Coordinates of C-alpha atoms in Angstrom, one line a residue:
X1 CA 0.0 0.0 0.0
X2 CA 1.3 3.5 -0.9
X3 CA 1.9 6.1 1.7
X4 CA 0.5 8.8 -0.7
X5 CA -2.8 10.1 0.5
X6 CA -5.6 9.7 -2.1
X7 CA -7.5 13.0 -2.4
X8 CA -10.7 13.6 -4.4
X9 CA -12.5 16.8 -5.0
X10 CA -11.2 20.4 -4.7
X11 CA -8.3 21.3 -2.5
X12 CA -7.5 24.9 -1.7
X13 CA -4.0 25.7 -0.6
X14 CA -2.1 29.0 -0.2
X15 CA 1.3 29.4 -1.8
X16 CA 3.9 31.9 -0.6
X17 CA 5.2 34.2 -3.2
X18 CA 7.5 37.2 -3.1
X19 CA 5.8 40.6 -2.8
X20 CA 4.1 41.3 -6.2
X21 CA 5.0 44.6 -7.6
X22 CA 3.7 46.5 -10.7
X23 CA 5.3 45.1 -13.8
X24 CA 6.3 41.8 -12.2
X25 CA 6.2 38.7 -14.4
X26 CA 3.4 37.0 -12.5
X27 CA 3.5 33.8 -14.5
X28 CA 7.2 33.2 -13.7
X29 CA 6.7 34.1 -10.0
X30 CA 3.7 31.7 -9.6
X31 CA 5.5 28.9 -11.3
X32 CA 8.8 29.3 -9.3
X33 CA 6.8 29.6 -6.1
X34 CA 5.0 26.4 -6.8
X35 CA 8.2 24.6 -7.7
X36 CA 9.7 25.6 -4.3
X37 CA 6.9 23.8 -2.4
X38 CA 5.9 21.0 -4.8
X39 CA 6.5 17.8 -2.9
X40 CA 4.2 15.7 -5.0
X41 CA 1.2 17.8 -4.2
X42 CA 0.7 19.2 -7.7
X43 CA 0.2 17.1 -10.9
X44 CA 0.0 17.9 -14.6
X45 CA -3.5 19.2 -15.3
X46 CA -4.0 20.8 -11.9
X47 CA -5.7 24.3 -12.0
X48 CA -3.8 27.1 -10.2
X49 CA -5.9 30.2 -9.3
X50 CA -4.5 33.6 -8.6
X51 CA -6.5 36.3 -6.9
X52 CA -7.8 39.2 -9.0
X53 CA -5.9 41.6 -6.7
X54 CA -2.6 40.0 -7.3
X55 CA -3.2 40.1 -11.1
X56 CA -4.2 43.8 -11.0
X57 CA -1.1 44.7 -9.0
X58 CA 1.2 43.0 -11.5
X59 CA -0.6 44.8 -14.3
X60 CA -0.4 48.2 -12.5
X61 CA -4.2 48.2 -12.7
X62 CA -5.0 49.9 -9.3
X63 CA -5.3 53.3 -7.7
X64 CA -3.0 54.6 -5.0
X65 CA -4.1 56.2 -1.7
X66 CA -2.9 59.5 -3.3
X67 CA -5.4 59.0 -6.1
X68 CA -8.2 58.4 -3.7
X69 CA -7.2 61.4 -1.6
X70 CA -7.2 63.8 -4.6
X71 CA -10.6 62.4 -5.7
X72 CA -12.2 63.0 -2.3
X73 CA -10.7 66.5 -2.1
X74 CA -12.1 67.3 -5.6
X75 CA -15.6 66.0 -4.6
X76 CA -15.7 68.0 -1.4
X77 CA -14.1 71.3 -2.4

């Protein structure tokens, strides 16, 4: 009998990555982060999900607190 645990269904697992910054190559960061922890837990065909916020940050698609502050000031002048 194998020591490998048989799993069925959906498994959710967090993977540590470096801090994601605007312009980062998210694909390479995710792949290298998974390779660092992969101890037989990921198989070909597995689906890896990345939060929308992380994708937005890597694409520089967000507003800064300065942007929000200027918008509030403009609305309440």
